[in-house]
XYZ file of C-alpha atoms in Angstrom:
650
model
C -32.321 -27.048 -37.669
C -31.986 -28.955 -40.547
C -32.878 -32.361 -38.831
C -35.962 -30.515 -36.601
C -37.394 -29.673 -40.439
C -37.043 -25.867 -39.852
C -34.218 -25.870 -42.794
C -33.563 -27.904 -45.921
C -29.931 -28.325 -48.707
C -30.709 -26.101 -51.497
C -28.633 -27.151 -55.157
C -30.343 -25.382 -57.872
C -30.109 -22.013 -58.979
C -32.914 -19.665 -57.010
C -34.136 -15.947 -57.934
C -32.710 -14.878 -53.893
C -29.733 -15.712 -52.202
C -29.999 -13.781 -48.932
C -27.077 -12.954 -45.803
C -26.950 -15.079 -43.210
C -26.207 -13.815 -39.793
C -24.352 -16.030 -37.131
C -24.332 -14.562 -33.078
C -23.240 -16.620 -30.723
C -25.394 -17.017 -27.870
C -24.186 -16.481 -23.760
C -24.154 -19.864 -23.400
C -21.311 -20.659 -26.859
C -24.128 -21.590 -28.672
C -24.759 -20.525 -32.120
C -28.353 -18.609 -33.294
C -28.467 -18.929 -37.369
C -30.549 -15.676 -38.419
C -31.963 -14.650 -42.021
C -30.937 -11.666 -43.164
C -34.321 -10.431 -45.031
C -34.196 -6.709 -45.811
C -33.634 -6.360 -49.333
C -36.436 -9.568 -49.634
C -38.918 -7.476 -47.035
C -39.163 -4.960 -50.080
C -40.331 -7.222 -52.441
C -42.561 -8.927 -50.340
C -46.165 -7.948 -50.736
C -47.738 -7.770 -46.978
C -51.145 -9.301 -47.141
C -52.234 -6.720 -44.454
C -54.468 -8.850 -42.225
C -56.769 -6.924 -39.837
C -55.214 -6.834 -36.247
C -57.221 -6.883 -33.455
C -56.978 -4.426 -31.036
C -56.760 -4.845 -26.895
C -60.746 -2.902 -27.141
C -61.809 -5.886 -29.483
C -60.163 -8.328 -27.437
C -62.296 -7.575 -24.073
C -65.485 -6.860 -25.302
C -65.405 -10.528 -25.945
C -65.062 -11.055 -22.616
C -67.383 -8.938 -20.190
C -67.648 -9.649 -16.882
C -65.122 -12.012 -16.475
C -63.844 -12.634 -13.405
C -60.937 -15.882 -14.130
C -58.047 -15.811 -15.833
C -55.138 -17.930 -17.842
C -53.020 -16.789 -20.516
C -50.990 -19.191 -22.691
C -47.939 -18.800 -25.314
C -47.470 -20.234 -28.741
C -43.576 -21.142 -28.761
C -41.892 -20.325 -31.857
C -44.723 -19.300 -33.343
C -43.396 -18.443 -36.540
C -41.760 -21.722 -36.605
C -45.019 -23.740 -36.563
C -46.584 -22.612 -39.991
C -45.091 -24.082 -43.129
C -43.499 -22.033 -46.223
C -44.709 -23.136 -49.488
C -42.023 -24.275 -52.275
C -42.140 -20.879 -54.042
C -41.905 -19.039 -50.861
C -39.448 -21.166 -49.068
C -36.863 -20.691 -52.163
C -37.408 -17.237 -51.927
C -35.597 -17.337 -47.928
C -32.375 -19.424 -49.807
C -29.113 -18.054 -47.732
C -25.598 -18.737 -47.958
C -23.590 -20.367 -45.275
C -19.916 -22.252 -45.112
C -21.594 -25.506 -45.729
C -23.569 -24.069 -48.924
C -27.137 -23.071 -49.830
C -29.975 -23.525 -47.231
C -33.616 -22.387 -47.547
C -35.983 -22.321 -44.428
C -39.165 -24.559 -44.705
C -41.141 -22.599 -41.691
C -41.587 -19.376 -41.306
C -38.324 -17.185 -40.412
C -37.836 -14.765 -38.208
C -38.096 -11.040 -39.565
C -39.919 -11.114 -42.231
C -42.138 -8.081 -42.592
C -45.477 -10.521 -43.822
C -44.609 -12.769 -40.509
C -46.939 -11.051 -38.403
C -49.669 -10.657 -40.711
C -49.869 -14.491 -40.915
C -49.161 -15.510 -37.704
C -52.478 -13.355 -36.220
C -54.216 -15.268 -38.802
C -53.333 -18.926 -38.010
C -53.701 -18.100 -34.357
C -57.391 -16.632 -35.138
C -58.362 -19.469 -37.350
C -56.860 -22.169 -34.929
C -58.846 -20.492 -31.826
C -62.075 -19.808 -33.580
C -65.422 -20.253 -32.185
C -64.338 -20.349 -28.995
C -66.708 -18.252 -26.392
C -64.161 -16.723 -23.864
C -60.795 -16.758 -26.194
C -59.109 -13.762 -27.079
C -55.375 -14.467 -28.805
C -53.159 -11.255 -30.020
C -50.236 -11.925 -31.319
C -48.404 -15.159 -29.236
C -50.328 -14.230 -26.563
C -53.842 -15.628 -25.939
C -56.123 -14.932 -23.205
C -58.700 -17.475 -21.362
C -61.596 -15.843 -19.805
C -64.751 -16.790 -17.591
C -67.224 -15.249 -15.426
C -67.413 -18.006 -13.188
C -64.563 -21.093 -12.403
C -66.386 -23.481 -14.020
C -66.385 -21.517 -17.012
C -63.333 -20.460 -17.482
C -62.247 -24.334 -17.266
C -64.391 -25.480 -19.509
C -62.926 -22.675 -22.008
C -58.954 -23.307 -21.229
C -59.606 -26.883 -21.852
C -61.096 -26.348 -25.109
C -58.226 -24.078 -26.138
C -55.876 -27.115 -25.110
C -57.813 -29.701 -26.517
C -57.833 -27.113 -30.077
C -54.238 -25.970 -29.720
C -53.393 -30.389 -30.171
C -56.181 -30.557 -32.490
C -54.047 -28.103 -34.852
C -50.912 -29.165 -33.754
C -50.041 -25.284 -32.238
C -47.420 -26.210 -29.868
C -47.542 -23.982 -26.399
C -44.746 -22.932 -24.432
C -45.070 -24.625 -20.772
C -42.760 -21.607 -19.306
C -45.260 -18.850 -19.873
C -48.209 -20.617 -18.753
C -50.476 -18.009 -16.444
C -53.380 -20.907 -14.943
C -56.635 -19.389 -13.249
C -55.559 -15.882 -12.099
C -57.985 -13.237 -10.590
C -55.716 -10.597 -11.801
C -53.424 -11.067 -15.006
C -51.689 -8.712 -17.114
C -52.187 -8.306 -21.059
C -50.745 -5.810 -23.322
C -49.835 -3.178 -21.049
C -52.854 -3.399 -19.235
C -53.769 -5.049 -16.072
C -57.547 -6.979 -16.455
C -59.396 -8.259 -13.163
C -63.374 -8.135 -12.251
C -62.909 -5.014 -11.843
C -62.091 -3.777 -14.971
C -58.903 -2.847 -17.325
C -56.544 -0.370 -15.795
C -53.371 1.179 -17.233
C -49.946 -1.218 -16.036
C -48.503 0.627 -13.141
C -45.238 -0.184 -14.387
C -45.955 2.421 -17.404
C -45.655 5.436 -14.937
C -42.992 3.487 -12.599
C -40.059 5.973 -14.576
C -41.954 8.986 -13.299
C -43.037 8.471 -10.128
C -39.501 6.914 -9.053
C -37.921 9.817 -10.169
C -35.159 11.056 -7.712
C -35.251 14.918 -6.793
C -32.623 16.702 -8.386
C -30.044 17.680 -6.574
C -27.992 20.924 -7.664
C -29.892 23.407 -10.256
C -28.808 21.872 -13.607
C -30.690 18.530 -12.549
C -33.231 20.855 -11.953
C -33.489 22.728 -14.912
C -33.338 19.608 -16.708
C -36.557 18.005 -15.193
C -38.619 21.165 -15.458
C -37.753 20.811 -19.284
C -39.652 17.529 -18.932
C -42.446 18.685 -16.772
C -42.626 22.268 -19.126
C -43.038 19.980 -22.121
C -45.678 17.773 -20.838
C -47.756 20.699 -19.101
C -49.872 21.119 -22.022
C -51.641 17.521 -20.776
C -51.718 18.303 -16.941
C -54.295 20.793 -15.878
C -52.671 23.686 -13.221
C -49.320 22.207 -13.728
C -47.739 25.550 -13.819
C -48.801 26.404 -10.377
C -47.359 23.451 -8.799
C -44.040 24.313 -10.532
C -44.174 27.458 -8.782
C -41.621 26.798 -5.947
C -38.917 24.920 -8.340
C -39.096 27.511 -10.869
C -38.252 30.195 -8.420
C -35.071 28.064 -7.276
C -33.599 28.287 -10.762
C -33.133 32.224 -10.383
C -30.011 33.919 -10.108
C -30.130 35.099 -6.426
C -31.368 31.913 -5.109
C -30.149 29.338 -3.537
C -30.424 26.092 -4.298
C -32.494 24.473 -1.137
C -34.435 21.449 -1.260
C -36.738 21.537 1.992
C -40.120 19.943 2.711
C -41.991 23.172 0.140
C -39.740 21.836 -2.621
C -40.686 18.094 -2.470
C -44.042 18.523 -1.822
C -44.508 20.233 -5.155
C -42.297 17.975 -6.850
C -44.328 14.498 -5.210
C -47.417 16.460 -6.790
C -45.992 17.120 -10.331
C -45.080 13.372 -10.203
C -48.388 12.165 -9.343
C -50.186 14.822 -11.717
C -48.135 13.188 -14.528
C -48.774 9.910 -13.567
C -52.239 10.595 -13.234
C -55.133 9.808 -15.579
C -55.155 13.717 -17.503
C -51.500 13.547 -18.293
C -51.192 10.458 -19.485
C -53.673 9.659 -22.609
C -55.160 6.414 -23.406
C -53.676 4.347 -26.349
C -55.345 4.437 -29.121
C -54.502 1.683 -31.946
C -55.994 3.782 -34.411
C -53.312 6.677 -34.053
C -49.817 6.655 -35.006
C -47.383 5.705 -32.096
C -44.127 7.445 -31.590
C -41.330 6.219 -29.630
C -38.779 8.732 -28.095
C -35.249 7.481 -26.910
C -32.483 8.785 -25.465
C -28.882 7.740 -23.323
C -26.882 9.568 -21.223
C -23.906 8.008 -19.936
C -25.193 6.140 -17.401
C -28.852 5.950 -18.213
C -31.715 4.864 -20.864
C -34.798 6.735 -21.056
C -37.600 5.851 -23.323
C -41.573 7.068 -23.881
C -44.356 6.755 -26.397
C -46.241 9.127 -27.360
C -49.647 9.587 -29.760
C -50.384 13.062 -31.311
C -47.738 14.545 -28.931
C -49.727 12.881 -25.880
C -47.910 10.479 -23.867
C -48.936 7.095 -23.303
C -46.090 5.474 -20.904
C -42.766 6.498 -19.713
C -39.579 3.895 -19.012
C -36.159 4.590 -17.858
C -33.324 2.350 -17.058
C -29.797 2.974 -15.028
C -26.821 1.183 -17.190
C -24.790 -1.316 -15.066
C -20.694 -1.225 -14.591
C -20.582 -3.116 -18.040
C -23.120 -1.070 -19.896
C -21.492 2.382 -18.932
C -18.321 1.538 -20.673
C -20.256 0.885 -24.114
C -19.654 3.152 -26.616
C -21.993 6.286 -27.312
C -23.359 4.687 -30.550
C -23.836 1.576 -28.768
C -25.964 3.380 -25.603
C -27.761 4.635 -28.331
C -28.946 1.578 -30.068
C -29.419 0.266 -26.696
C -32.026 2.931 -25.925
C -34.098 1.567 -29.126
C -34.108 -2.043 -27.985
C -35.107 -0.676 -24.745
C -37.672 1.144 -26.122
C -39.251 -1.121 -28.190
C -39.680 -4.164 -26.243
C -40.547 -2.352 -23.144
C -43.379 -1.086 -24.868
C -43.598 -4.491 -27.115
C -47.260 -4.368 -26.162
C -47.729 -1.039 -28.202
C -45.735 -1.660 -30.992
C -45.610 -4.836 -32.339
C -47.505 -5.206 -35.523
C -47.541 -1.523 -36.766
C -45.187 0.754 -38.246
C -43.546 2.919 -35.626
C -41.492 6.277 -35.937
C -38.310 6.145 -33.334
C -36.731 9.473 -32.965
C -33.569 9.676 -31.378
C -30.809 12.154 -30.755
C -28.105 10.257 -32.421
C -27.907 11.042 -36.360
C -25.306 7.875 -37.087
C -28.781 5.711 -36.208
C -30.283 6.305 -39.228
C -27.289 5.240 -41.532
C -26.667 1.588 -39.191
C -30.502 1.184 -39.099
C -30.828 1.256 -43.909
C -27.375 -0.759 -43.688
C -27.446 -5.061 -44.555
C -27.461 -6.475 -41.027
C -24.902 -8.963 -42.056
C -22.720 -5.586 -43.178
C -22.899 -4.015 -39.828
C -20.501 -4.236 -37.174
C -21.370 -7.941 -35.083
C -20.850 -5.420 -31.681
C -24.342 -4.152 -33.017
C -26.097 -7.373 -35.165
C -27.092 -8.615 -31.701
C -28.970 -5.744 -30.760
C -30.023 -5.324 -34.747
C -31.286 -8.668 -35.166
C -33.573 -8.159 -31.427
C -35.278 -4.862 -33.644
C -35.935 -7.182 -36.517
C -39.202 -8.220 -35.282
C -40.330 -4.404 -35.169
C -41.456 -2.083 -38.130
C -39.385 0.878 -37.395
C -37.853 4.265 -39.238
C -35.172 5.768 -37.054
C -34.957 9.871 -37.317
C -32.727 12.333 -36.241
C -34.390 14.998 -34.314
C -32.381 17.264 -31.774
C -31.928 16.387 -28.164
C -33.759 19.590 -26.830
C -36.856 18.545 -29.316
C -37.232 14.931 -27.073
C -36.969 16.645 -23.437
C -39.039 13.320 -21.831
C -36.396 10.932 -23.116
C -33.548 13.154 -22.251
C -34.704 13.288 -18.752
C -35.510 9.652 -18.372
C -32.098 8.682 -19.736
C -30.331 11.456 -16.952
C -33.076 10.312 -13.735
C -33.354 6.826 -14.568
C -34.415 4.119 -12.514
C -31.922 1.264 -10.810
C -30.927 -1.057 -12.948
C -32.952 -4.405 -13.910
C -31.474 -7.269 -14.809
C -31.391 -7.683 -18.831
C -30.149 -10.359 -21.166
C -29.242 -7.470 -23.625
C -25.954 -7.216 -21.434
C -25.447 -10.542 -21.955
C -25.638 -11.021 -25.526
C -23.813 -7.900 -26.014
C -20.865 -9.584 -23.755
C -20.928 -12.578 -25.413
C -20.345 -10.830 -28.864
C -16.989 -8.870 -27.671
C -16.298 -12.022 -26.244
C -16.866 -13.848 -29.569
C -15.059 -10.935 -31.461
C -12.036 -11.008 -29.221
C -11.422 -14.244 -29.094
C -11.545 -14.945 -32.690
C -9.033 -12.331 -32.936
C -6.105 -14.449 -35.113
C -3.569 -12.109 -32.247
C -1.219 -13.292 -30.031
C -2.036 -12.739 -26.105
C 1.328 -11.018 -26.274
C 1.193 -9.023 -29.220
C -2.828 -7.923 -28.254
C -1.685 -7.034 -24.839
C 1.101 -4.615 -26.790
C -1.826 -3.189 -28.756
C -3.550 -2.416 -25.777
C -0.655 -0.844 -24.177
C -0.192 1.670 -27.110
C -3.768 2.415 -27.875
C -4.034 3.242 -24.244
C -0.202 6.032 -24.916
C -1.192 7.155 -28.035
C -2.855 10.746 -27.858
C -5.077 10.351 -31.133
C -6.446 7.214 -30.132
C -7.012 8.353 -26.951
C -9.167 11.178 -27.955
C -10.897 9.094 -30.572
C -11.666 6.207 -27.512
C -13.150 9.307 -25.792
C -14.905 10.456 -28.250
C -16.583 6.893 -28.888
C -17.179 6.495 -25.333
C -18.891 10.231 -24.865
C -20.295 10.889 -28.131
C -18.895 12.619 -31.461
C -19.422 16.262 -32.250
C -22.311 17.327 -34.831
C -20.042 18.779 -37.412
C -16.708 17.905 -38.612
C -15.354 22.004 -38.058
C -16.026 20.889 -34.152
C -14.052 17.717 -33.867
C -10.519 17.743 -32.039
C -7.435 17.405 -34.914
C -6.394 14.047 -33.378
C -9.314 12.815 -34.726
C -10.051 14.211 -37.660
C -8.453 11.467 -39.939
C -11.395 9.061 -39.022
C -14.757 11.040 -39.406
C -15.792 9.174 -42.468
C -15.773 6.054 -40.766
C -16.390 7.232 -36.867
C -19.368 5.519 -36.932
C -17.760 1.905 -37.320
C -15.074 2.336 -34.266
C -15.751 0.336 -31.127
C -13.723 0.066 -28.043
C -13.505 -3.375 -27.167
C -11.251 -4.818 -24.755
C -9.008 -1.563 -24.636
C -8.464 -1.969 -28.144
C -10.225 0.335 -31.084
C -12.055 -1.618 -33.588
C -13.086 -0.648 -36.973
C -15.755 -3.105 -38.043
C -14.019 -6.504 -36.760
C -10.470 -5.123 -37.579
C -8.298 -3.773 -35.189
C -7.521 0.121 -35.430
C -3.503 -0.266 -35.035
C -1.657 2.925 -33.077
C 0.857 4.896 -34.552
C 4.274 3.614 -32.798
C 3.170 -0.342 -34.125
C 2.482 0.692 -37.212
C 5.924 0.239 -38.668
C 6.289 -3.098 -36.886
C 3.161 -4.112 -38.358
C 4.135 -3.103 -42.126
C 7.305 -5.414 -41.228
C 5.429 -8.559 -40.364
C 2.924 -7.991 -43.014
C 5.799 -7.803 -46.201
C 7.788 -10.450 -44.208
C 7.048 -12.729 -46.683
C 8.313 -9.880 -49.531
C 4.727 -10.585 -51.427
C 3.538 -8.040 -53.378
C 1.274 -4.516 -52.869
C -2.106 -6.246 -53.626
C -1.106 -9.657 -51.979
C 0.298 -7.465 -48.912
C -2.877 -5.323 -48.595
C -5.394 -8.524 -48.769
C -3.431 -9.865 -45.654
C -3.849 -6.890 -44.444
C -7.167 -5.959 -44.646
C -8.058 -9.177 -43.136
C -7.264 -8.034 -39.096
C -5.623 -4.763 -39.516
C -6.584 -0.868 -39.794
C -5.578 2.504 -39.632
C -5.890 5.678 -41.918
C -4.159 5.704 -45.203
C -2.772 2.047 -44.967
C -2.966 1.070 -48.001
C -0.720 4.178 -48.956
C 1.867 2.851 -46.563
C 1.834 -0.741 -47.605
C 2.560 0.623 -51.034
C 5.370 2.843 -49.962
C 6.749 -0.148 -47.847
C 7.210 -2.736 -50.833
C 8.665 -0.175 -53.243
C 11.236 0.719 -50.813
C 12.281 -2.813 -49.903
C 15.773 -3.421 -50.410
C 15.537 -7.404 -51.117
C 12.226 -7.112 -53.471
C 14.227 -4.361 -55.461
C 17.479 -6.732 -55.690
C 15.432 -9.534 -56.843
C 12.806 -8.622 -58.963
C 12.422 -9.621 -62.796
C 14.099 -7.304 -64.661
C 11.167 -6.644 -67.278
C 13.340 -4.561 -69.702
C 11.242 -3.653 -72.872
C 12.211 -5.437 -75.841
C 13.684 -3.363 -78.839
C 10.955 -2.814 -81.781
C 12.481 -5.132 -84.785
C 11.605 -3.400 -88.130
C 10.300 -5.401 -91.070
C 12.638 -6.152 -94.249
C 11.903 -4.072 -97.103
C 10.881 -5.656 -100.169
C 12.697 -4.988 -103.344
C 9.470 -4.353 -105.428
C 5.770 -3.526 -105.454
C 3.050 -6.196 -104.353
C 6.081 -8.927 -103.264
C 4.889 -8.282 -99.336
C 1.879 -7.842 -98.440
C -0.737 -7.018 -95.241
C -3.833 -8.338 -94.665
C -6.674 -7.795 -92.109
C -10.374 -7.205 -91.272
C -11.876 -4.373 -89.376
C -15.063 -2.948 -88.338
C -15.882 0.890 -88.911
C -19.402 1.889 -88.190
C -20.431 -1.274 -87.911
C -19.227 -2.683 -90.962
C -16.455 -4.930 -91.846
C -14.505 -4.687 -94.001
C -11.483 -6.290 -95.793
C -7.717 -3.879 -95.451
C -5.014 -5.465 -98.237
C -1.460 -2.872 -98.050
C 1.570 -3.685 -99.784
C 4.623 -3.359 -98.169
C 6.788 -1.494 -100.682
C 4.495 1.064 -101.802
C 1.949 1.712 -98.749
C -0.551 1.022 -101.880
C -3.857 -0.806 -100.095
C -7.405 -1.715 -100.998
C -10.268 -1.577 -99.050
C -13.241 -4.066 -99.523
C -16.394 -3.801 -97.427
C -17.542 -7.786 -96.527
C -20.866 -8.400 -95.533
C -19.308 -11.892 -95.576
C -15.933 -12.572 -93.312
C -15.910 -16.283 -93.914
C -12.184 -17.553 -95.140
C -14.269 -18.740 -98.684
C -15.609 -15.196 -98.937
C -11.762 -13.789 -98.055
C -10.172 -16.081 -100.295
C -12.169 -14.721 -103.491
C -11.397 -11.289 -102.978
C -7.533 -11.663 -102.376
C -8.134 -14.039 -105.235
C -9.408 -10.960 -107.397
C -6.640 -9.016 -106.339
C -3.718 -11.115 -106.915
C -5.460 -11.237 -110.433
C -4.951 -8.240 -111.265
C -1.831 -7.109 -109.419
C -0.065 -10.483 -109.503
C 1.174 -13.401 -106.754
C 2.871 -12.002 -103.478
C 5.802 -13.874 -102.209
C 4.209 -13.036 -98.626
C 1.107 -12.250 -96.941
C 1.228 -11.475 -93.502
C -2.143 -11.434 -91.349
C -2.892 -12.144 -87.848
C -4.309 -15.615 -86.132
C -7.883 -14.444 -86.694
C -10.156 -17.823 -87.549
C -10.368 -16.694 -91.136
C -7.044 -16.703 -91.853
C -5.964 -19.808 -89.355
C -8.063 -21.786 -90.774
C -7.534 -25.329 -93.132
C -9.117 -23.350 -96.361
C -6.777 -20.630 -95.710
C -3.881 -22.737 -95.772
C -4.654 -24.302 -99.246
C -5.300 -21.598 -100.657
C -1.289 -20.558 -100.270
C -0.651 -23.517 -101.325
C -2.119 -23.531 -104.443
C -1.440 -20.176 -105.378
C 2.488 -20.803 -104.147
C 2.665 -17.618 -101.669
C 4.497 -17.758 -97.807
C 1.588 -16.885 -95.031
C 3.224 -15.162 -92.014
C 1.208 -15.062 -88.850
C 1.403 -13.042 -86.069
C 0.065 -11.106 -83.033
C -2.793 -7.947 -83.947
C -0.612 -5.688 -82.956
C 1.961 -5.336 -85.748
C -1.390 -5.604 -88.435
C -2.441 -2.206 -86.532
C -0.093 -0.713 -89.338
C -2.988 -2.029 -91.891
C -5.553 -0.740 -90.049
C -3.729 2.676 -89.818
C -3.948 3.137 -93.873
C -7.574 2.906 -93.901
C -7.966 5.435 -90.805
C -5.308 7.822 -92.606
């Protein structure tokens, strides 16, 4: 990055240092991400005016030809100025790096890309560009031509670079933010409805009861849905049976298509405020958007072998990504309220992505792109996602599987374990009751309240939502969670080296976890027989008293203090506890030396003075001043002089 110009060495002191976030890719590659949070609330968003899709074609009536190119990297193709680009400085292994392009994530990014992309296309009859996307259009071949070459001949012009991949070249048909434009008009993307009118019959009276939550909530929009639910409703009673005949699906194919259908499902709006509903069950993703309680599209999604055995939290933050770039089309560009079922969301979503768990950066850093506020709202308050996420359609292939593989994989193998000793902490995770219930309990989902959660694992509610399963193992954060019957083996190997509690706990806390660890580390090192038979036998060393002097003023103490911010000047004979106090506004040794000067005046020559190592009294003046006046200076630590001090507290 540093040699393609995207980075540059940074050596001076900067305002920001932000967290750098390393993933490794499927293929062992690694992806170098900025970390911009805390810098996205300083940044001032310069708010550029976004066009909308109804802006877009009325620029292009009657058109009957089609093309549609991509800007690759976009972000990466407009330059940061010097101020700006110190403001992106991040730390790595190798030291300070600041980005010189754009990076990804930024909250401003957007804002700025729309702009270069409407200045670089300008003037151009027949061009419509949102976002990376931009859209060639003509009523007749010739036209359209004559349009996409000017775009090309523009995009070198500016030096926009295009992505050859997601070139769409003379199409009659061609879809563009959700919508589907051809001579005939803009029509709603089938696939927006594809979740509904998929959707299995149920097949025993909870499935049941579940959809005609669904199809209850959305009735409101659908004109004589209630009627049509007729025959299911009477199913759910308590002397029926539960029969699904011809009478049964008929009414269910029409509730399908009545949702589906033009009434039920409103028109977006870019003016209104979009809402994105999520949900997972455990083997299913379910997703819609919604404006003013009117939905717009529905999306579901069946999880594969791998995706089932992800942890609740996980399926969760799964449904979000799922969500949002499904309905990328909707969403990208405005500020967008995700409600979801799953109250541990919210706290992961306001944490530093480089402080979160890497099992969920990869997923964290795909929702960086999107302006989103995750809220807790109860399951039975989102019935459309709930259902989605239980009658979901077959699974699609998705490169969030991947990613997410590649992380355990990454996490796993960095692991500084043994094969051997891993495959024994496998083995007693898998026997140890607790863990088992707290593996379930990740895997299923945890229970609202603490009062409701199983004793076994009570001892790790604070931190449940940090615990992955990976591998058969429990991790908390990248450390493994280490069951009971190893734990004793494990305090053994980590004092094997009989260091001390704080040394013990650091090597610790670099791989290993469980509750109250630190408590047992401790316990371990005072109870160990060879650290207790060779340690330093710090005995405390007697107090020595001071001679007595034989007279008044032969032995004397001297010292400054400060009371209420003054100094002052403490002088206390030995013999008689006699002192004076003198308040200095000057603590040089000159100004010292008069006023001892003063007072060996008038109560004669010590044969000692005793003060501390302060700079007054240590210094070259100091020491020819005894000289001349023929008296011993004794020097010493502060704390015996704290008996001067005491006289002028007493």
């Amino acid at each position: 990055m540093e040699a393609a110009g995207v980075l540059a060495k940074v050596t001076q002191p900067t305002d920001w240092v932000n967290s750098l976030v390393v993933v490794e890719k499927p293929n062992g590659k690694l992806r170098i991400c900025l970390d911009p949070k805390d810098l996205n609330q300083a940044v001032k968003r310069p708010h550029y005016a976004m066009p909308t899709l109804e802006d877009a074609l009325a620029k292009i009536p009657g058109a009957k030809y089609f093309s549609k190119l991509d800007a690759k990297a976009g972000y990466w193709q407009m330059s940061l100025s010097a101020e700006s680009s110190y403001l992106t400085t991040f730390n790595s292994p190798f030291g300070r790096y600041r980005f010189l392009r754009v990076p990804f994530g930024l909250v401003s990014s957007q804002d700025e890309f729309q702009r270069k992309i409407d200045e670089t296309f300008e003037n151009i009859p027949g061009l419509v560009g949102l976002v990376d996307d931009i859209l060639i259009a003509g009523r007749t071949k010739e036209e359209h031509d004559k349009t996409l070459k000017a775009a090309l001949d523009r995009a070198t012009e500016k030096h926009m670079k295009l992505n050859p991949d997601k070139l769409t070249i003379c199409m009659q048909e061609i879809e563009y933010f959700g919508h589907v434009i051809s001579s005939e008009g803009v029509k709603p993307d089938p696939a927006k409805v594809t979740a509904i009118v998929n959707m299995k019959p149920p097949v025993d009276k909870k499935e049941l009861e579940t959809l005609l939550g669904m199809v209850t909530y959305l009735a409101k929009f659908a004109p004589h849905l209630a009627d049509t639910m007729k025959p299911l409703r009477d199913m759910l009673k308590e002397d029926s049976d539960f029969v699904w005949d011809c009478h049964q699906q008929a009414a269910w194919d029409k509730i399908k298509s009545i949702l589906a259908s033009q009434p039920a499902l409103a028109l977006y709006d870019p003016t209104k405020k979009i809402v994105l509903q999520v949900d997972a069950s455990k083997y299913g993703l379910g997703a819609a958007i919604f404006q003013d309680h009117k939905p717009i599209a529905y999306a579901s999604k069946s999880l594969n072998k791998t995706e089932v055995n992800y942890a609740q939290i996980e399926k969760e933050l799964y449904a979000i990504v799922f969500g949002c770039e499904r309905f990328y089309q909707y969403i990208y560009g405005q500020e967008i309220l995700v409600q979801s079922d799953h109250k541990p969301l919210e706290t992961i979503m306001k944490k530093p992505l480089a402080s979160d768990c890497k099992v969920y950066q990869r997923m964290l850093l795909r929702l960086q792109k999107y302006s989103i506020k995750v809220i807790h709202v109860p399951g039975k308050q989102i019935p459309v996602a709930d259902t989605l996420s239980r009658k979901f359609l077959p699974a699609e292939p998705d490169d969030v599987t991947e990613d997410l593989d590649a992380q355990i994989h990454c996490i796993v193998k960095n692991l500084p374990v043994s094969d051997e000793r891993m495959a024994r902490i496998k083995k007693a995770t898998a026997e140890d009751q607790s863990l088992v219930t707290v593996k379930s309990y990740i895997h299923n989902g945890w229970p609202d309240t603490r009062q409701q959660c199983h004793k076994h694992a009570l001892d790790v509610w604070s931190f449940r939502d940090e615990l992955s399963v990976i591998d058969g193992m429990i991790l908390k954060g990248e450390r493994i969670f280490v069951p009971t019957a190893l734990r004793p083996q494990m305090l053994t190997k980590i004092h094997s080296s009989h260091l001390g509690v704080e040394k013990c706990l650091q090597r610790a806390r670099q791989i290993l976890f469980w509750p109250r660890m630190a408590a047992d580390i401790q316990h371990t090192v005072a109870n160990c027989t060879v650290c207790n038979e060779r340690q330093n036998s710090n005995c405390k060393e007697p107090m020595l008293p001071h001679d007595i002097p034989t007279r008044p003023w032969q032995k004397l103490a001297s010292d400054l203090l400060t009371w209420n911010s003054k100094d002052y000047l403490v002088t206390v004979d030995f013999y008689s506890r006699y002192f004076e106090i003198d308040e200095r506004a000057n603590t040089t040794s000159a100004a010292l030396i008069r006023k001892l000067s003063t007072h060996f005046s008038r109560h004669g020559i010590p044969e000692t003075l005793v003060s501390d190592n302060g700079p007054q009294f240590a210094s070259d003046d100091f020491a020819q001043f005894a000289a001349t006046w023929d008296f011993n200076h004794v020097t010493s630590s502060p704390s015996p002089m704290a008996w001067a001090k005491r006289q002028y507290r007493e």
